[in-house]
PDB file of C-alpha atoms in Angstrom:
ATOM      1  CA  MET A 233       0.000   0.000   0.000  1.00 46.00           C
ATOM      2  CA  SER A 234       1.487   3.371  -0.935  1.00 46.00           C
ATOM      3  CA  ASP A 235       1.846   6.397   1.291  1.00 43.00           C
ATOM      4  CA  LEU A 236       0.202   8.572  -1.370  1.00 40.00           C
ATOM      5  CA  ILE A 237      -3.268   7.145  -1.097  1.00 45.00           C
ATOM      6  CA  ASP A 238      -4.820   4.788   1.398  1.00 52.00           C
ATOM      7  CA  TRP A 239      -8.263   4.187  -0.065  1.00 51.00           C
ATOM      8  CA  GLU A 240      -8.214   0.517   0.966  1.00 54.00           C
ATOM      9  CA  ARG A 241      -8.823   1.545   4.588  1.00 58.00           C
ATOM     10  CA  ARG A 242     -12.170   3.053   3.549  1.00 66.00           C
ATOM     11  CA  ARG A 243     -13.415  -0.329   2.366  1.00 71.00           C
ATOM     12  CA  PRO A 244     -15.810  -2.279   4.591  1.00 80.00           C
ATOM     13  CA  ARG A 245     -13.919  -4.546   6.980  1.00 86.00           C
ATOM     14  CA  ALA A 246     -14.479  -8.100   8.202  1.00 92.00           C
ATOM     15  CA  VAL A 247     -12.956 -10.701  10.492  1.00 94.00           C
ATOM     16  CA  TYR A 248     -12.478 -14.263   9.384  1.00 96.00           C
ATOM     17  CA  ALA A 249     -11.324 -17.461  11.021  1.00 97.00           C
ATOM     18  CA  VAL A 250      -9.865 -20.597   9.495  1.00 97.00           C
ATOM     19  CA  ILE A 251     -10.301 -23.759  11.556  1.00 97.00           C
ATOM     20  CA  HIS A 252      -7.978 -26.697  10.829  1.00 95.00           C
ATOM     21  CA  GLY A 253      -8.773 -30.065  12.317  1.00 87.00           C
ATOM     22  CA  ARG A 254      -7.165 -33.458  12.356  1.00 81.00           C
ATOM     23  CA  GLY A 255      -8.520 -35.055   9.210  1.00 84.00           C
ATOM     24  CA  ASP A 256     -11.538 -32.724   9.140  1.00 84.00           C
ATOM     25  CA  PRO A 257     -12.220 -30.362   6.247  1.00 92.00           C
ATOM     26  CA  VAL A 258     -11.009 -26.813   6.799  1.00 95.00           C
ATOM     27  CA  GLN A 259     -13.788 -24.478   7.938  1.00 96.00           C
ATOM     28  CA  VAL A 260     -13.867 -20.752   7.211  1.00 97.00           C
ATOM     29  CA  LEU A 261     -16.111 -18.366   9.145  1.00 97.00           C
ATOM     30  CA  LEU A 262     -16.689 -14.697   8.340  1.00 96.00           C
ATOM     31  CA  ALA A 263     -18.018 -12.035  10.725  1.00 95.00           C
ATOM     32  CA  GLU A 264     -18.233  -8.273  11.047  1.00 92.00           C
ATOM     33  CA  ASP A 265     -16.116  -7.960  14.208  1.00 91.00           C
ATOM     34  CA  GLU A 266     -14.030  -9.925  16.708  1.00 91.00           C
ATOM     35  CA  GLU A 267     -16.905 -10.472  19.153  1.00 92.00           C
ATOM     36  CA  SER A 268     -19.046 -11.905  16.355  1.00 94.00           C
ATOM     37  CA  ILE A 269     -16.311 -14.261  15.145  1.00 96.00           C
ATOM     38  CA  GLY A 270     -15.989 -15.618  18.679  1.00 94.00           C
ATOM     39  CA  GLN A 271     -19.726 -16.261  18.755  1.00 95.00           C
ATOM     40  CA  ALA A 272     -19.619 -17.929  15.341  1.00 96.00           C
ATOM     41  CA  ILE A 273     -16.750 -20.219  16.339  1.00 96.00           C
ATOM     42  CA  ALA A 274     -18.559 -21.075  19.580  1.00 95.00           C
ATOM     43  CA  LEU A 275     -21.861 -21.956  17.902  1.00 95.00           C
ATOM     44  CA  ARG A 276     -20.742 -23.415  14.571  1.00 94.00           C
ATOM     45  CA  VAL A 277     -17.637 -25.283  15.669  1.00 95.00           C
ATOM     46  CA  ILE A 278     -17.174 -25.767  19.415  1.00 95.00           C
ATOM     47  CA  ALA A 279     -20.830 -26.448  20.288  1.00 95.00           C
ATOM     48  CA  GLN A 280     -20.978 -29.064  17.507  1.00 93.00           C
ATOM     49  CA  THR A 281     -18.111 -31.056  19.035  1.00 93.00           C
ATOM     50  CA  ASP A 282     -18.809 -34.491  20.486  1.00 92.00           C
ATOM     51  CA  PRO A 283     -18.318 -34.225  24.284  1.00 94.00           C
ATOM     52  CA  LEU A 284     -16.147 -37.348  24.207  1.00 94.00           C
ATOM     53  CA  ASP A 285     -13.652 -35.500  21.969  1.00 93.00           C
ATOM     54  CA  VAL A 286     -12.762 -32.903  24.630  1.00 94.00           C
ATOM     55  CA  GLY A 287     -12.132 -35.212  27.590  1.00 95.00           C
ATOM     56  CA  SER A 288     -11.501 -33.503  30.915  1.00 97.00           C
ATOM     57  CA  SER A 289     -11.921 -30.030  29.360  1.00 97.00           C
ATOM     58  CA  LEU A 290     -15.664 -30.550  28.930  1.00 96.00           C
ATOM     59  CA  SER A 291     -16.845 -28.616  31.994  1.00 95.00           C
ATOM     60  CA  GLU A 292     -14.395 -25.762  31.328  1.00 97.00           C
ATOM     61  CA  ILE A 293     -15.616 -25.451  27.725  1.00 96.00           C
ATOM     62  CA  ARG A 294     -19.285 -25.675  28.715  1.00 96.00           C
ATOM     63  CA  SER A 295     -18.825 -23.048  31.434  1.00 95.00           C
ATOM     64  CA  ALA A 296     -17.061 -20.655  29.060  1.00 96.00           C
ATOM     65  CA  LEU A 297     -19.786 -21.112  26.430  1.00 96.00           C
ATOM     66  CA  LEU A 298     -22.616 -20.525  28.915  1.00 94.00           C
ATOM     67  CA  ASP A 299     -20.859 -17.419  30.290  1.00 95.00           C
ATOM     68  CA  HIS A 300     -20.259 -16.073  26.755  1.00 95.00           C
ATOM     69  CA  ARG A 301     -16.497 -16.127  27.311  1.00 95.00           C
ATOM     70  CA  TRP A 302     -15.798 -16.939  23.683  1.00 94.00           C
ATOM     71  CA  ALA A 303     -12.007 -16.591  23.794  1.00 94.00           C
ATOM     72  CA  ASP A 304     -11.787 -18.868  26.842  1.00 97.00           C
ATOM     73  CA  ALA A 305     -13.995 -21.449  25.138  1.00 96.00           C
ATOM     74  CA  VAL A 306     -11.862 -21.354  21.994  1.00 96.00           C
ATOM     75  CA  ALA A 307      -8.610 -21.677  23.957  1.00 97.00           C
ATOM     76  CA  ALA A 308      -9.908 -24.620  25.994  1.00 98.00           C
ATOM     77  CA  TRP A 309     -11.313 -26.309  22.884  1.00 97.00           C
ATOM     78  CA  ILE A 310      -8.017 -25.921  21.018  1.00 97.00           C
ATOM     79  CA  GLY A 311      -6.158 -27.398  23.979  1.00 97.00           C
ATOM     80  CA  ALA A 312      -8.552 -30.324  24.193  1.00 97.00           C
ATOM     81  CA  THR A 313      -8.827 -31.162  20.498  1.00 96.00           C
ATOM     82  CA  GLY A 314      -5.509 -30.123  19.000  1.00 95.00           C
ATOM     83  CA  HIS A 315      -7.332 -28.180  16.295  1.00 96.00           C
ATOM     84  CA  THR A 316      -5.937 -24.864  15.085  1.00 96.00           C
ATOM     85  CA  VAL A 317      -7.907 -21.622  14.770  1.00 96.00           C
ATOM     86  CA  ASP A 318      -6.319 -18.819  12.756  1.00 96.00           C
ATOM     87  CA  CYS A 319      -8.134 -15.473  13.054  1.00 94.00           C
ATOM     88  CA  TYR A 320      -7.569 -12.536  10.754  1.00 94.00           C
ATOM     89  CA  PRO A 321      -9.046  -9.314  12.160  1.00 88.00           C
ATOM     90  CA  ASP A 322      -9.883  -6.200  10.228  1.00 84.00           C
ATOM     91  CA  GLU A 323      -9.505  -7.476   6.669  1.00 85.00           C
ATOM     92  CA  PRO A 324     -10.864  -5.430   3.740  1.00 81.00           C
ATOM     93  CA  ILE A 325     -13.892  -6.693   1.861  1.00 78.00           C
ATOM     94  CA  TRP A 326     -13.342  -6.455  -1.859  1.00 73.00           C
ATOM     95  CA  GLY A 327     -16.363  -5.851  -4.050  1.00 69.00           C
ATOM     96  CA  SER A 328     -16.969  -4.844  -7.622  1.00 66.00           C
ATOM     97  CA  ALA A 329     -14.453  -2.500  -9.183  1.00 58.00           C
ATOM     98  CA  SER A 330     -16.439   0.643  -8.395  1.00 56.00           C
ATOM     99  CA  GLU A 331     -13.208   2.445  -7.561  1.00 58.00           C
ATOM    100  CA  HIS A 332     -11.694   1.536 -10.945  1.00 60.00           C
ATOM    101  CA  ASP A 333     -10.016   4.936 -11.389  1.00 65.00           C
ATOM    102  CA  LEU A 334      -8.537   4.850  -7.877  1.00 66.00           C
ATOM    103  CA  LEU A 335      -7.367   1.282  -8.366  1.00 69.00           C
ATOM    104  CA  GLY A 336      -5.639   2.203 -11.616  1.00 73.00           C
ATOM    105  CA  PHE A 337      -3.909   5.104  -9.884  1.00 74.00           C
ATOM    106  CA  GLU A 338      -2.945   3.174  -6.746  1.00 76.00           C
ATOM    107  CA  ILE A 339      -1.564   0.169  -8.596  1.00 75.00           C
ATOM    108  CA  GLN A 340       1.125   2.337 -10.223  1.00 79.00           C
ATOM    109  CA  PHE A 341       2.700   2.892  -6.787  1.00 79.00           C
ATOM    110  CA  THR A 342       2.936  -0.743  -5.709  1.00 78.00           C
ATOM    111  CA  PRO A 343       6.251  -2.631  -5.387  1.00 81.00           C
ATOM    112  CA  ILE A 344       5.792  -4.432  -8.725  1.00 79.00           C
ATOM    113  CA  PHE A 345       6.170  -1.059 -10.478  1.00 83.00           C
ATOM    114  CA  ASP A 346       9.176   0.116  -8.422  1.00 85.00           C
ATOM    115  CA  ASP A 347      12.170   0.337 -10.765  1.00 86.00           C
ATOM    116  CA  SER A 348      14.564   1.667  -8.118  1.00 84.00           C
ATOM    117  CA  GLY A 349      15.947  -1.812  -7.511  1.00 72.00           C
ATOM    118  CA  GLY A 350      14.597  -2.624  -4.098  1.00 60.00           C
TER     119      GLY A 350
END
C-alpha cells in the first residue's frame, strides 16, 4: 500500500477465522467484528463437538460457552482437540471494481512497479 493514497482503509472490513482439524475439512467463518467471530466459532464449531472428543476439558468449555467467554472457550477447545484456529481481524472486503479509477492510480505505486531496484 502506498503512502500517497490509502483508499483501501475506507473499504468495509471483516474478520475471518480458518479452523484446521485433524482429518476434518477446513472451515472458514466470516463475521463483522471480533466479538461476532468468537460467537460464530462457539456456535458453529465448538458447540458441535462431540463431548467425548474434549475429555476432561468438557466442563471448562461448557462453562465458558454458557458465560459467553468466547475466547476462553476457543482456547480450551483448542487445547482439548488439537485443532488450530487462525483469526484474521480487520480485513478489507473487496467488491466490484467501483473504484476503478482509484485502483488504476494506486496500482502504479505498488512494489511491482518500483524500478529503483529494491
